[in-house]
Amino acid sequence: MRLVKRSSVCLVGALSLGLVACGGGGDDDGNTDTIDPNGTDHTFVAASLNLPENAAEAMQLGLDIDGKANDGVDNQLGMVLGSIGALAPDLDLQTAVDEQIDQGDIILLANVKATDLTNAPNVGFLVYLGDNPNPPACTDANDTTCRKHLTGTASFSIAASSPTDAAIAGRIVNGNFSGGPGTVNLQIALAGGLPIDLPLQRARAELSSVSATGWMTGKIGGAISQEDIDNNVIPAIGDTVRTSFDETCDTSTQGGTMANMCNCEAGETGETLRGLFDKMPYDCDLTNAEVQMVVSGFLTPDIDLDGDGTNDALSLGIGVSAVAGTFTPPPL
């Protein structure tokens, strides 16, 4: 059974990976690669998208977004998502993402344009939103496994809403691609909420063991501005918290109050969320302001985008794997 419709996909990477990287000039990290127009199109579809579920995974999926190698990897928002998952495991953000990948609600297409998949400079990494999988993801409404479009032989079309100028330049060394920085436009909807736009700046991509059949491990990361955190991320976290709270706390039919602990089932996630987020006034209503009060201490900017010496953006990194998938890439 589908968790949500396509209009509320949980995580879709619509990567507008900035043609700035294709302009021929170097960037702040010395990357002078441009995309070789003579490269062969190698087309893929994402088989998994992975959110950090704990601090260790946040570190594994992070990238050096600010270019300060001595600082290590950057994935501040990933750490927060991992912490929320650890505090309230019933939220199970990753399962929601997995189901939408399996059922074709998330279709992310990629083209690795390269003269060789073992060693090559001037490689292009181009990503699109996909549509019309053939075969369909699920055989019928009773199919509980789906993933029929992720066998490596399916074909797709590029969605009408997809950007077509999404590109990042990099290189492949010993089968491993590394590219960036660029910009990445992500759409995230936690726990089946409506999608929110998250433009990632200084975005990077790393793909391991790229071959004609896909890659098993990869990651994409970048920086989210404070404005997008306040206007998009925190309300989405609030929606997720309230959805889970309502599942095990009955505040509508039995008049939940602090006197009866919001009618939360003992030991369930709702009880944990009540204790974390229901601040003054204690009214069993978990507002965005209360959510922000709790999580803002964790959502501390760690990236300085404008170079003025003050951090003004939050880093995020996610994992991605892919299998072969056929589609016609637009011309560069």
Coordinates of C-alpha atoms in Angstrom, one line a residue:
M1 CA 0.0 0.0 0.0
R2 CA 1.4 3.4 -1.0
L3 CA 2.4 5.7 1.9
V4 CA 1.8 8.9 -0.1
K5 CA 1.0 10.0 -3.6
R6 CA 3.6 11.4 -6.0
S7 CA 2.7 14.9 -4.8
S8 CA 4.2 14.2 -1.4
V9 CA 7.3 12.3 -2.1
C10 CA 9.6 11.9 0.8
L11 CA 12.9 12.7 -0.7
V12 CA 13.6 13.6 -4.3
G13 CA 16.9 15.0 -5.4
A14 CA 16.2 17.4 -8.3
L15 CA 19.8 18.2 -8.7
S16 CA 20.4 21.6 -10.4
L17 CA 24.1 21.1 -10.1
G18 CA 25.1 24.5 -11.5
L19 CA 26.6 24.9 -15.0
V20 CA 29.1 27.1 -13.2
A21 CA 31.2 24.0 -12.9
C22 CA 31.0 23.6 -16.6
G23 CA 32.2 27.1 -17.4
G24 CA 35.9 26.2 -17.7
G25 CA 37.2 28.2 -14.7
G26 CA 38.6 26.8 -11.5
D27 CA 36.7 26.9 -8.3
D28 CA 37.7 27.5 -4.7
D29 CA 39.0 24.0 -4.4
G30 CA 41.1 24.0 -7.5
N31 CA 38.7 21.9 -9.6
T32 CA 39.3 22.9 -13.2
D33 CA 37.3 20.1 -14.8
T34 CA 34.8 20.9 -17.5
I35 CA 32.4 18.4 -19.1
D36 CA 33.7 16.7 -22.2
P37 CA 31.0 16.9 -24.8
N38 CA 32.5 13.8 -26.4
G39 CA 31.8 11.7 -23.4
T40 CA 29.5 8.7 -23.6
D41 CA 26.1 8.9 -21.8
H42 CA 25.9 6.3 -19.1
T43 CA 22.3 6.4 -17.7
F44 CA 21.1 5.2 -14.3
V45 CA 18.2 5.3 -11.8
A46 CA 18.5 5.7 -8.1
A47 CA 17.9 2.4 -6.3
S48 CA 18.2 3.8 -2.8
L49 CA 18.3 7.2 -1.0
N50 CA 19.6 7.1 2.6
L51 CA 19.1 9.6 5.4
P52 CA 21.4 9.5 8.4
E53 CA 19.7 7.5 11.2
N54 CA 22.4 8.2 13.9
A55 CA 25.5 10.3 14.4
A56 CA 27.8 7.7 13.0
E57 CA 25.8 7.5 9.7
A58 CA 25.7 11.3 9.5
M59 CA 29.5 11.3 9.6
Q60 CA 29.7 8.6 6.9
L61 CA 27.3 10.4 4.6
G62 CA 28.9 13.9 5.1
L63 CA 31.3 15.7 2.8
D64 CA 33.8 18.5 3.1
I65 CA 31.4 21.2 2.1
D66 CA 33.4 24.2 3.3
G67 CA 36.7 23.0 1.8
K68 CA 38.4 23.0 5.2
A69 CA 39.9 19.6 5.3
N70 CA 41.0 20.1 8.8
D71 CA 37.4 20.4 9.9
G72 CA 36.5 17.0 8.6
V73 CA 33.1 16.2 7.0
D74 CA 30.1 18.5 7.2
N75 CA 26.6 17.1 7.9
Q76 CA 25.0 19.1 10.7
L77 CA 21.4 18.6 9.6
G78 CA 22.1 14.9 9.1
M79 CA 23.2 14.8 12.7
V80 CA 19.9 16.4 13.8
L81 CA 17.9 13.9 11.7
G82 CA 19.9 11.1 13.2
S83 CA 19.3 12.4 16.7
I84 CA 15.5 12.7 16.1
G85 CA 15.5 9.1 14.8
A86 CA 17.4 7.9 17.9
L87 CA 15.1 9.7 20.3
A88 CA 11.9 8.6 18.5
P89 CA 12.7 5.5 16.4
D90 CA 9.0 4.9 15.6
L91 CA 9.3 8.0 13.3
D92 CA 11.2 5.7 11.0
L93 CA 12.1 8.3 8.3
Q94 CA 14.2 5.8 6.3
T95 CA 11.4 3.3 5.9
A96 CA 9.2 6.0 4.3
V97 CA 11.9 6.8 1.8
D98 CA 12.5 3.2 1.0
E99 CA 8.9 2.5 0.3
Q100 CA 8.6 5.5 -2.1
I101 CA 11.7 4.4 -4.0
D102 CA 10.3 0.8 -4.2
Q103 CA 6.9 2.0 -5.4
G104 CA 8.2 4.5 -7.9
D105 CA 7.0 7.6 -6.1
I106 CA 10.6 8.7 -6.1
I107 CA 12.4 8.4 -9.5
L108 CA 15.8 10.0 -9.7
L109 CA 17.6 9.6 -13.0
A110 CA 21.4 10.2 -13.5
N111 CA 23.7 10.5 -16.4
V112 CA 27.4 10.0 -15.9
K113 CA 28.9 11.5 -19.1
A114 CA 32.4 10.2 -19.4
T115 CA 34.9 8.9 -22.0
D116 CA 35.7 6.1 -19.6
L117 CA 34.2 4.8 -16.3
T118 CA 37.6 3.7 -14.9
N119 CA 39.7 6.8 -15.3
A120 CA 38.6 10.1 -16.9
P121 CA 38.8 13.8 -16.4
N122 CA 36.1 16.3 -17.4
V123 CA 33.2 14.0 -16.4
G124 CA 29.7 15.3 -16.2
F125 CA 27.2 14.2 -13.5
L126 CA 23.7 15.2 -14.6
V127 CA 20.6 14.3 -12.6
Y128 CA 16.9 14.6 -13.5
L129 CA 13.5 13.8 -12.0
G130 CA 12.1 10.7 -13.7
D131 CA 8.7 9.5 -14.8
N132 CA 6.8 6.8 -16.7
P133 CA 8.9 3.7 -15.6
N134 CA 8.6 0.7 -18.0
P135 CA 7.9 -1.7 -16.5
P136 CA 5.9 0.0 -13.7
A137 CA 7.3 -0.2 -10.2
C138 CA 4.5 -2.4 -9.0
T139 CA 2.6 -5.2 -10.8
D140 CA -0.7 -4.2 -9.3
A141 CA -2.2 -2.7 -6.1
N142 CA -1.6 -6.0 -4.3
D143 CA 2.2 -6.0 -5.0
T144 CA 3.9 -5.4 -1.6
T145 CA 7.5 -5.7 -3.0
C146 CA 7.4 -3.6 -6.2
R147 CA 10.9 -2.4 -7.5
K148 CA 10.1 -3.9 -10.9
H149 CA 11.7 -0.8 -12.4
L150 CA 14.9 -1.3 -10.5
T151 CA 16.3 -4.4 -12.1
G152 CA 18.7 -2.6 -14.4
T153 CA 16.7 -3.0 -17.6
A154 CA 13.8 -0.5 -17.2
S155 CA 13.3 2.6 -19.3
F156 CA 12.1 6.0 -18.2
S157 CA 11.2 9.5 -19.4
I158 CA 12.4 12.8 -17.8
A159 CA 9.6 14.4 -15.9
A160 CA 8.1 17.6 -17.3
S161 CA 8.9 19.4 -14.0
S162 CA 12.6 18.4 -14.0
P163 CA 15.4 20.8 -14.6
T164 CA 17.3 19.9 -17.7
D165 CA 20.4 22.1 -17.2
A166 CA 21.5 20.2 -14.1
A167 CA 25.2 19.4 -14.3
I168 CA 28.4 19.1 -12.3
A169 CA 31.9 18.6 -13.5
G170 CA 34.4 16.2 -11.9
R171 CA 36.6 13.3 -12.6
I172 CA 36.7 9.5 -12.2
V173 CA 39.8 7.9 -10.7
N174 CA 40.0 4.1 -10.4
G175 CA 36.2 3.9 -10.9
N176 CA 35.3 6.5 -8.3
F177 CA 33.7 9.8 -9.2
S178 CA 34.2 13.1 -7.3
G179 CA 32.8 16.4 -8.4
G180 CA 31.7 19.9 -7.2
P181 CA 31.1 22.3 -5.8
G182 CA 27.7 23.2 -7.4
T183 CA 24.1 23.7 -6.3
V184 CA 21.5 21.0 -5.6
N185 CA 17.8 21.5 -5.3
L186 CA 16.3 18.8 -3.0
Q187 CA 12.7 18.2 -2.3
I188 CA 12.0 16.7 1.1
A189 CA 8.8 15.7 2.8
L190 CA 9.2 13.9 6.1
A191 CA 6.7 11.3 7.1
G192 CA 4.5 11.9 4.1
G193 CA 4.1 15.6 4.4
L194 CA 4.1 18.0 1.4
P195 CA 7.4 18.5 -0.3
I196 CA 9.7 21.4 0.6
D197 CA 12.4 22.9 -1.5
L198 CA 15.9 22.8 -0.1
P199 CA 18.5 24.5 -2.3
L200 CA 21.9 23.1 -1.4
Q201 CA 24.8 25.4 -2.2
R202 CA 28.5 24.3 -2.5
A203 CA 27.1 20.9 -3.3
R204 CA 29.3 17.9 -3.9
A205 CA 28.9 14.4 -5.1
E206 CA 31.0 11.2 -4.6
L207 CA 30.2 7.9 -6.2
S208 CA 32.2 4.7 -5.6
S209 CA 32.9 1.9 -8.0
V210 CA 30.9 3.3 -10.9
S211 CA 30.3 0.8 -13.8
A212 CA 27.8 0.4 -16.6
T213 CA 25.5 -1.4 -14.1
G214 CA 25.4 1.4 -11.6
W215 CA 27.1 2.1 -8.2
M216 CA 26.5 0.6 -4.8
T217 CA 27.6 3.6 -2.6
G218 CA 27.5 7.3 -3.2
K219 CA 26.7 10.5 -1.4
I220 CA 25.5 14.0 -2.2
G221 CA 25.9 17.0 0.2
G222 CA 25.7 20.7 0.4
A223 CA 24.7 23.7 2.5
I224 CA 21.2 25.0 3.3
S225 CA 20.7 28.7 4.1
Q226 CA 19.4 29.7 7.5
E227 CA 16.3 31.2 5.7
D228 CA 15.5 27.8 4.2
I229 CA 16.0 26.1 7.6
D230 CA 13.5 28.5 9.3
N231 CA 10.9 28.5 6.6
N232 CA 11.1 24.9 5.3
V233 CA 13.0 22.5 7.5
I234 CA 11.6 23.3 10.9
P235 CA 8.0 23.3 9.8
A236 CA 8.6 19.9 8.1
I237 CA 10.1 18.5 11.3
G238 CA 7.0 19.9 13.1
D239 CA 4.7 18.1 10.8
T240 CA 6.6 14.9 11.3
V241 CA 6.6 15.2 15.1
R242 CA 2.8 16.0 15.2
T243 CA 2.0 13.1 12.9
S244 CA 3.8 10.6 15.1
F245 CA 2.4 12.3 18.3
D246 CA -1.2 11.9 17.1
E247 CA -0.7 8.2 16.4
T248 CA -0.3 7.3 20.1
C249 CA -1.7 10.3 21.9
D250 CA -5.5 10.9 21.8
T251 CA -6.1 14.6 22.3
S252 CA -9.2 15.0 20.2
T253 CA -11.8 12.5 21.4
Q254 CA -10.8 12.2 25.0
G255 CA -9.8 15.8 25.7
G256 CA -6.1 15.3 26.2
T257 CA -4.6 17.6 28.8
M258 CA -1.4 17.7 30.9
A259 CA -3.5 16.3 33.8
N260 CA -3.9 13.1 31.8
M261 CA -0.6 13.4 30.0
C262 CA -2.3 14.1 26.7
N263 CA -3.8 10.5 26.8
C264 CA -0.5 9.2 25.4
E265 CA 0.1 5.5 25.5
A266 CA 2.8 4.7 28.1
G267 CA 6.2 3.9 26.6
E268 CA 5.2 4.9 23.1
T269 CA 6.9 7.5 20.8
G270 CA 4.1 10.0 21.5
E271 CA 4.9 10.1 25.2
T272 CA 8.5 10.8 24.4
L273 CA 7.6 13.6 21.9
R274 CA 5.2 15.2 24.5
G275 CA 8.0 15.4 27.0
L276 CA 10.4 16.8 24.4
F277 CA 8.3 19.3 22.6
D278 CA 5.2 20.3 24.6
K279 CA 6.5 23.4 26.4
M280 CA 4.7 26.4 28.0
P281 CA 1.8 26.4 27.7
Y282 CA 1.5 22.7 28.4
D283 CA -1.6 22.1 26.2
C284 CA -0.8 18.9 24.2
D285 CA -0.4 21.1 21.1
L286 CA 3.1 20.7 19.6
T287 CA 3.5 23.9 17.6
N288 CA 6.3 24.8 15.2
A289 CA 7.4 27.4 17.7
E290 CA 7.9 24.7 20.4
V291 CA 9.6 22.5 17.9
Q292 CA 11.9 25.3 16.9
M293 CA 12.7 26.0 20.6
V294 CA 14.0 22.5 21.0
V295 CA 15.7 21.8 17.7
S296 CA 17.2 25.3 17.1
G297 CA 19.9 24.5 19.5
F298 CA 21.0 21.6 17.3
L299 CA 20.4 23.5 14.0
T300 CA 23.5 25.7 14.5
P301 CA 24.9 26.9 11.1
D302 CA 28.3 25.4 10.4
I303 CA 29.0 26.8 6.9
D304 CA 29.9 30.4 5.9
L305 CA 28.5 30.9 2.4
D306 CA 29.3 34.6 1.9
G307 CA 32.7 34.6 3.4
D308 CA 32.1 37.2 6.0
G309 CA 33.4 35.1 8.8
T310 CA 29.9 34.2 10.2
N311 CA 28.3 30.8 9.6
D312 CA 25.0 31.3 7.8
A313 CA 24.1 27.8 6.4
L314 CA 23.6 24.2 7.6
S315 CA 25.3 21.2 5.9
L316 CA 23.4 18.1 4.8
G317 CA 24.6 14.8 3.3
I318 CA 22.6 11.9 2.1
G319 CA 23.5 8.5 0.5
V320 CA 22.5 7.2 -2.9
S321 CA 23.0 4.0 -4.9
A322 CA 21.9 3.4 -8.5
V323 CA 21.3 0.7 -11.2
A324 CA 21.3 1.0 -14.9
G325 CA 18.2 2.7 -16.4
T326 CA 17.5 3.8 -19.9
F327 CA 16.4 7.3 -20.8
T328 CA 17.3 10.0 -23.4
P329 CA 19.4 12.7 -21.8
P330 CA 18.9 16.2 -23.2
P331 CA 21.8 17.9 -25.0
L332 CA 24.3 19.8 -22.9

